[in-house]
Amino acid sequence: MTQVFQVHLKPLKLDENLDIDFLARQTPGFSGADIANVCNEAALIAARHNKEKVDKQDFLDAVDRIIGGLEKKTKVMTESEKRSIAIHEAGHATISWFTEFANPLVKVSIVPRGQALGAAWYLPEERVLQTKEAMLDEMCSLLGGRAAEELFIGHISTGAMNDLERTTKQAYGMIAYAGMSDKLPNICYYNNNEYSFQRPYSETTAKVMDDEVLKMINEQYERAKKILTEHKEGHAKLAQLLIDREVIFADDVEEIFGKRPWTSRAEELLEAQQRAEAERMAEERAKELGLIPENSENSENSENSENSKNSENSDKE
């Protein structure tokens, strides 16, 4: 990702303190075209503010605009509403930090954009297989905002509607299609006939599904409340930091809670890639300094060939 940024940053006049690695971490899953759009948008934002060089804040604003849409400056919020949104978003961030399989946090914002009053950005984990545990962790993270409202505000709001919709759809998918229910295990009720007006299960089974969905969601909601209660001091600090800054990053969360207990799949793959790249560069540097002869591989191959010929001759004798 860093190399892609370097290609698109060449035509721009950049601030000397710009950290390209930091920019790459803020754009998980972006294609080359997306990154080109970020660079162009950042240049336009810098020009609107009559800046001579494009700096870090211009790029952050560009990423927010591309992902979340235009900032709704006409949306005026009271201090109470702003605090409620900060507590809600801090709830998502806290739960995702302390659940092993939740997507790694990138940033949290309470700046209104599009239809959203706040949002949390995550590094998408492109897993080949989804386990039940990973899906439950994601569900728990989605319910973290509503749980935080109930615990730390004392009332709930409509701010969790999108979270509840996603959670409910995921729970029904796990039970009806993936066979991840205690009472309906290893059964898939998928019906691929789009013109059928009849469900491939009985009313009794439908009632069992509804009960299992309710049970699964309530269990994860109670789990979210338990995690938030255990880390309520850190959550309060996080919410206040959001109120003060409006946008915070994973590094800010790490300062409050400490390093995340688990390494994400994306981080493991990135570390392996970086190690391989470092080993390759070290080997090339060693060859340049003459520490490794250029023909060392050839000589090794010829030595192996000679040894095999000798073994063949001894076998003939």
Short mmCIF file of C-alpha atoms in Angstrom, two decimals:
data_model
loop_
_atom_site.label_atom_id
_atom_site.label_comp_id
_atom_site.label_asym_id
_atom_site.label_seq_id
_atom_site.Cartn_x
_atom_site.Cartn_y
_atom_site.Cartn_z
CA MET A 1 0.00 0.00 0.00
CA THR A 2 2.87 2.36 0.82
CA GLN A 3 4.40 1.81 -2.63
CA VAL A 4 1.06 2.66 -4.30
CA PHE A 5 0.89 5.89 -2.31
CA GLN A 6 4.44 6.80 -3.36
CA VAL A 7 3.45 6.50 -7.03
CA HIS A 8 0.46 8.85 -6.70
CA LEU A 9 2.24 11.31 -4.39
CA LYS A 10 5.01 12.12 -6.88
CA PRO A 11 3.20 15.06 -8.59
CA LEU A 12 2.26 16.69 -5.25
CA LYS A 13 4.19 19.16 -3.09
CA LEU A 14 4.18 17.42 0.28
CA ASP A 15 4.82 18.54 3.82
CA GLU A 16 8.23 17.36 5.04
CA ASN A 17 6.72 15.66 8.12
CA LEU A 18 4.18 13.59 6.17
CA ASP A 19 4.23 9.92 7.24
CA ILE A 20 3.32 7.77 4.22
CA ASP A 21 3.10 4.61 6.34
CA PHE A 22 0.49 6.34 8.51
CA LEU A 23 -1.55 7.23 5.41
CA ALA A 24 -1.38 3.62 4.23
CA ARG A 25 -2.78 2.44 7.59
CA GLN A 26 -5.76 4.81 7.22
CA THR A 27 -6.81 3.34 3.85
CA PRO A 28 -7.34 -0.40 4.41
CA GLY A 29 -8.79 -2.23 1.43
CA PHE A 30 -8.36 0.75 -0.92
CA SER A 31 -7.60 0.03 -4.57
CA GLY A 32 -5.03 1.99 -6.58
CA ALA A 33 -7.83 4.12 -8.04
CA ASP A 34 -9.15 4.87 -4.53
CA ILE A 35 -5.70 6.00 -3.38
CA ALA A 36 -5.37 8.20 -6.47
CA ASN A 37 -8.72 9.79 -5.53
CA VAL A 38 -7.47 10.38 -1.97
CA CYS A 39 -4.33 12.12 -3.26
CA ASN A 40 -6.32 14.30 -5.69
CA GLU A 41 -8.90 15.20 -3.04
CA ALA A 42 -6.15 16.05 -0.53
CA ALA A 43 -4.54 18.39 -3.08
CA LEU A 44 -7.89 20.10 -3.68
CA ILE A 45 -8.49 20.53 0.06
CA ALA A 46 -5.02 22.03 0.50
CA ALA A 47 -5.67 24.42 -2.41
CA ARG A 48 -8.98 25.54 -0.88
CA HIS A 49 -7.09 26.51 2.28
CA ASN A 50 -4.38 28.32 0.27
CA LYS A 51 -1.65 25.96 1.47
CA GLU A 52 1.66 25.70 -0.37
CA LYS A 53 2.07 22.03 0.55
CA VAL A 54 -0.29 19.10 1.18
CA ASP A 55 -0.08 17.96 4.81
CA LYS A 56 -1.36 15.11 6.99
CA GLN A 57 -4.67 16.78 7.86
CA ASP A 58 -5.51 17.30 4.18
CA PHE A 59 -5.12 13.56 3.55
CA LEU A 60 -7.19 12.65 6.63
CA ASP A 61 -9.98 14.98 5.49
CA ALA A 62 -9.80 13.46 2.01
CA VAL A 63 -10.14 9.90 3.35
CA ASP A 64 -13.12 10.92 5.52
CA ARG A 65 -14.81 12.62 2.59
CA ILE A 66 -14.36 9.65 0.25
CA ILE A 67 -15.53 7.06 2.82
CA GLY A 68 -18.17 8.97 4.74
CA GLY A 69 -19.26 11.70 2.35
CA LEU A 70 -19.35 15.45 2.84
CA GLU A 71 -19.14 16.86 6.33
CA LYS A 72 -22.58 18.07 7.47
CA LYS A 73 -21.62 21.46 8.89
CA THR A 74 -25.31 22.42 9.03
CA LYS A 75 -25.98 19.71 11.62
CA VAL A 76 -25.77 21.59 14.90
CA MET A 77 -25.60 19.36 17.99
CA THR A 78 -25.96 20.19 21.65
CA GLU A 79 -23.23 19.19 24.12
CA SER A 80 -25.53 16.44 25.42
CA GLU A 81 -26.03 14.98 21.92
CA LYS A 82 -22.32 15.17 21.19
CA ARG A 83 -21.57 13.35 24.44
CA SER A 84 -24.12 10.64 23.62
CA ILE A 85 -22.56 10.03 20.20
CA ALA A 86 -19.05 9.93 21.73
CA ILE A 87 -20.16 7.38 24.34
CA HIS A 88 -21.82 5.27 21.63
CA GLU A 89 -18.78 5.25 19.31
CA ALA A 90 -16.38 4.70 22.22
CA GLY A 91 -18.49 1.64 23.09
CA HIS A 92 -17.85 0.13 19.64
CA ALA A 93 -14.13 0.89 19.90
CA THR A 94 -13.79 -0.59 23.40
CA ILE A 95 -15.56 -3.86 22.53
CA SER A 96 -13.58 -4.31 19.31
CA TRP A 97 -10.35 -3.79 21.27
CA PHE A 98 -11.16 -6.57 23.75
CA THR A 99 -12.70 -9.20 21.45
CA GLU A 100 -10.19 -11.46 19.73
CA PHE A 101 -11.77 -11.80 16.30
CA ALA A 102 -13.27 -8.33 15.86
CA ASN A 103 -11.85 -6.31 12.97
CA PRO A 104 -8.89 -4.14 14.08
CA LEU A 105 -9.80 -0.51 14.75
CA VAL A 106 -8.40 2.19 12.43
CA LYS A 107 -10.13 5.38 13.63
CA VAL A 108 -13.25 6.73 15.33
CA SER A 109 -15.02 9.96 14.42
CA ILE A 110 -18.01 11.92 15.76
CA VAL A 111 -17.99 14.36 12.85
CA PRO A 112 -21.40 14.12 11.08
CA ARG A 113 -21.00 12.89 7.49
CA GLY A 114 -23.78 11.82 5.15
CA GLN A 115 -26.52 10.19 7.20
CA ALA A 116 -24.15 9.18 10.01
CA LEU A 117 -23.61 11.25 13.15
CA GLY A 118 -20.48 9.25 13.97
CA ALA A 119 -18.55 6.26 12.69
CA ALA A 120 -15.82 3.79 13.49
CA TRP A 121 -13.46 2.60 10.74
CA TYR A 122 -12.01 -0.91 10.88
CA LEU A 123 -9.40 -2.86 8.96
CA PRO A 124 -11.48 -5.51 7.16
CA GLU A 125 -10.30 -9.05 7.86
CA GLU A 126 -10.61 -10.93 4.55
CA ARG A 127 -10.84 -14.37 6.14
CA VAL A 128 -11.13 -17.43 3.92
CA LEU A 129 -13.42 -19.04 6.50
CA GLN A 130 -15.70 -17.41 9.08
CA THR A 131 -15.91 -19.21 12.42
CA LYS A 132 -18.82 -18.95 14.81
CA GLU A 133 -16.55 -17.31 17.38
CA ALA A 134 -15.47 -14.61 14.92
CA MET A 135 -19.08 -13.85 13.95
CA LEU A 136 -20.13 -13.62 17.61
CA ASP A 137 -17.24 -11.22 18.31
CA GLU A 138 -18.37 -9.03 15.42
CA MET A 139 -21.94 -9.11 16.74
CA CYS A 140 -20.76 -8.15 20.22
CA SER A 141 -18.79 -5.23 18.77
CA LEU A 142 -21.85 -4.02 16.84
CA LEU A 143 -23.91 -4.05 20.05
CA GLY A 144 -21.24 -2.12 21.96
CA GLY A 145 -22.71 1.27 21.08
CA ARG A 146 -26.23 0.48 22.36
CA ALA A 147 -24.78 -1.21 25.47
CA ALA A 148 -22.68 1.89 26.24
CA GLU A 149 -25.74 4.12 25.94
CA GLU A 150 -27.68 2.01 28.43
CA LEU A 151 -24.79 1.74 30.91
CA PHE A 152 -23.32 5.25 30.85
CA ILE A 153 -26.18 7.50 29.72
CA GLY A 154 -29.13 5.71 31.29
CA HIS A 155 -31.30 5.64 28.16
CA ILE A 156 -31.08 4.26 24.62
CA SER A 157 -31.51 6.06 21.29
CA THR A 158 -32.14 5.47 17.58
CA GLY A 159 -28.40 5.86 16.92
CA ALA A 160 -28.04 2.05 17.05
CA MET A 161 -30.62 1.27 14.33
CA ASN A 162 -28.03 0.34 11.68
CA ASP A 163 -26.09 -1.75 14.22
CA LEU A 164 -29.26 -3.62 15.23
CA GLU A 165 -30.21 -4.27 11.60
CA ARG A 166 -26.80 -5.75 10.80
CA THR A 167 -26.79 -7.80 14.02
CA THR A 168 -30.25 -9.25 13.38
CA LYS A 169 -29.46 -10.19 9.76
CA GLN A 170 -26.21 -11.84 10.85
CA ALA A 171 -27.92 -13.82 13.62
CA TYR A 172 -30.61 -15.13 11.26
CA GLY A 173 -27.92 -16.03 8.72
CA MET A 174 -25.93 -17.96 11.33
CA ILE A 175 -28.98 -19.92 12.48
CA ALA A 176 -31.00 -20.42 9.27
CA TYR A 177 -28.17 -20.89 6.76
CA ALA A 178 -24.91 -21.75 8.60
CA GLY A 179 -26.33 -24.26 11.09
CA MET A 180 -24.76 -22.46 14.08
CA SER A 181 -27.72 -22.83 16.45
CA ASP A 182 -27.85 -24.99 19.57
CA LYS A 183 -31.40 -26.19 18.84
CA LEU A 184 -31.06 -26.35 15.03
CA PRO A 185 -27.45 -27.47 14.53
CA ASN A 186 -25.94 -28.42 11.17
CA ILE A 187 -29.06 -27.57 9.16
CA CYS A 188 -29.30 -25.11 6.26
CA TYR A 189 -32.76 -23.82 5.34
CA TYR A 190 -31.57 -21.95 2.25
CA ASN A 191 -34.12 -21.89 -0.57
CA ASN A 192 -32.67 -20.94 -3.96
CA ASN A 193 -36.08 -20.68 -5.66
CA GLU A 194 -36.60 -16.92 -5.81
CA TYR A 195 -40.19 -17.33 -7.07
CA SER A 196 -41.25 -19.55 -4.18
CA PHE A 197 -43.71 -18.00 -1.74
CA GLN A 198 -43.32 -20.86 0.73
CA ARG A 199 -40.59 -21.14 3.34
CA PRO A 200 -38.66 -24.42 3.40
CA TYR A 201 -39.50 -24.95 7.09
CA SER A 202 -42.55 -25.14 9.31
CA GLU A 203 -44.09 -22.52 11.59
CA THR A 204 -42.76 -24.45 14.58
CA THR A 205 -39.21 -24.26 13.19
CA ALA A 206 -39.68 -20.54 12.45
CA LYS A 207 -40.60 -19.99 16.10
CA VAL A 208 -37.48 -21.91 17.21
CA MET A 209 -35.37 -19.71 14.87
CA ASP A 210 -36.85 -16.53 16.32
CA ASP A 211 -36.15 -17.74 19.86
CA GLU A 212 -32.58 -18.73 18.97
CA VAL A 213 -31.92 -15.36 17.30
CA LEU A 214 -33.23 -13.50 20.34
CA LYS A 215 -31.14 -15.68 22.66
CA MET A 216 -27.95 -15.21 20.61
CA ILE A 217 -28.31 -11.42 20.38
CA ASN A 218 -29.20 -11.05 24.07
CA GLU A 219 -26.17 -13.14 25.08
CA GLN A 220 -23.84 -10.92 23.05
CA TYR A 221 -25.53 -7.78 24.39
CA GLU A 222 -24.93 -8.93 27.99
CA ARG A 223 -21.36 -9.84 27.05
CA ALA A 224 -20.85 -6.32 25.63
CA LYS A 225 -22.16 -4.76 28.84
CA LYS A 226 -19.84 -6.96 30.91
CA ILE A 227 -16.75 -5.92 28.88
CA LEU A 228 -17.72 -2.24 29.10
CA THR A 229 -18.25 -2.50 32.86
CA GLU A 230 -14.80 -4.08 33.28
CA HIS A 231 -13.19 -1.26 31.24
CA LYS A 232 -15.47 1.65 32.17
CA GLU A 233 -12.58 3.96 33.17
CA GLY A 234 -10.87 3.46 29.83
CA HIS A 235 -14.17 3.89 28.00
CA ALA A 236 -14.80 7.19 29.81
CA LYS A 237 -11.33 8.47 28.81
CA LEU A 238 -11.94 7.40 25.22
CA ALA A 239 -15.32 9.15 25.08
CA GLN A 240 -13.85 12.36 26.52
CA LEU A 241 -10.98 12.24 24.02
CA LEU A 242 -13.56 11.95 21.22
CA ILE A 243 -15.46 14.96 22.58
CA ASP A 244 -12.25 16.99 22.72
CA ARG A 245 -10.75 15.96 19.36
CA GLU A 246 -13.75 14.61 17.39
CA VAL A 247 -11.44 12.12 15.60
CA ILE A 248 -9.12 9.59 17.25
CA PHE A 249 -6.92 6.80 15.90
CA ALA A 250 -5.89 3.30 16.96
CA ASP A 251 -2.73 4.72 18.54
CA ASP A 252 -4.87 6.88 20.85
CA VAL A 253 -6.89 3.83 21.91
CA GLU A 254 -3.67 1.90 22.54
CA GLU A 255 -2.43 4.68 24.86
CA ILE A 256 -5.57 4.26 26.98
CA PHE A 257 -6.07 0.47 26.98
CA GLY A 258 -2.54 -0.71 26.20
CA LYS A 259 -1.56 -2.93 23.29
CA ARG A 260 -4.36 -5.11 21.93
CA PRO A 261 -4.05 -8.62 23.45
CA TRP A 262 -4.32 -10.33 20.07
CA THR A 263 -2.59 -9.96 16.73
CA SER A 264 -5.04 -9.65 13.86
CA ARG A 265 -4.83 -11.76 10.72
CA ALA A 266 -4.04 -8.66 8.65
CA GLU A 267 -1.22 -7.72 11.03
CA GLU A 268 0.23 -11.25 10.85
CA LEU A 269 0.21 -11.18 7.05
CA LEU A 270 1.74 -7.69 7.03
CA GLU A 271 4.49 -8.71 9.46
CA ALA A 272 5.33 -11.78 7.35
CA GLN A 273 5.46 -9.62 4.23
CA GLN A 274 7.70 -7.06 5.94
CA ARG A 275 10.06 -9.78 7.22
CA ALA A 276 10.37 -11.28 3.74
CA GLU A 277 11.02 -7.83 2.26
CA ALA A 278 13.63 -7.03 4.96
CA GLU A 279 15.43 -10.36 4.33
CA ARG A 280 15.45 -9.70 0.57
CA MET A 281 16.87 -6.19 1.02
CA ALA A 282 19.49 -7.45 3.50
CA GLU A 283 20.60 -10.12 1.04
CA GLU A 284 20.85 -7.59 -1.80
CA ARG A 285 22.84 -5.24 0.44
CA ALA A 286 25.18 -8.05 1.44
CA LYS A 287 25.79 -8.87 -2.23
CA GLU A 288 26.56 -5.21 -2.97
CA LEU A 289 29.14 -5.20 -0.17
CA GLY A 290 30.67 -8.43 -1.44
CA LEU A 291 29.73 -10.41 1.67
CA ILE A 292 27.82 -12.92 -0.48
CA PRO A 293 29.46 -13.90 -3.81
CA GLU A 294 27.16 -13.43 -6.79
CA ASN A 295 27.94 -16.96 -8.01
CA SER A 296 27.43 -18.59 -4.63
CA GLU A 297 24.19 -20.21 -5.76
CA ASN A 298 25.80 -21.47 -8.96
CA SER A 299 28.76 -22.94 -7.07
CA GLU A 300 26.38 -24.59 -4.60
CA ASN A 301 24.37 -26.09 -7.45
CA SER A 302 27.52 -27.38 -9.19
CA GLU A 303 28.71 -28.87 -5.90
CA ASN A 304 25.40 -30.68 -5.45
CA SER A 305 25.62 -31.91 -9.05
CA GLU A 306 29.16 -33.23 -8.49
CA ASN A 307 28.08 -35.01 -5.32
CA SER A 308 25.19 -36.69 -7.15
CA LYS A 309 27.52 -37.87 -9.94
CA ASN A 310 29.93 -39.34 -7.37
CA SER A 311 27.09 -41.19 -5.64
CA GLU A 312 25.95 -42.59 -9.02
CA ASN A 313 29.46 -43.84 -9.79
CA SER A 314 29.76 -45.52 -6.42
CA ASP A 315 26.41 -47.23 -6.97
CA LYS A 316 27.64 -48.59 -10.35
CA GLU A 317 30.78 -50.00 -8.72
#
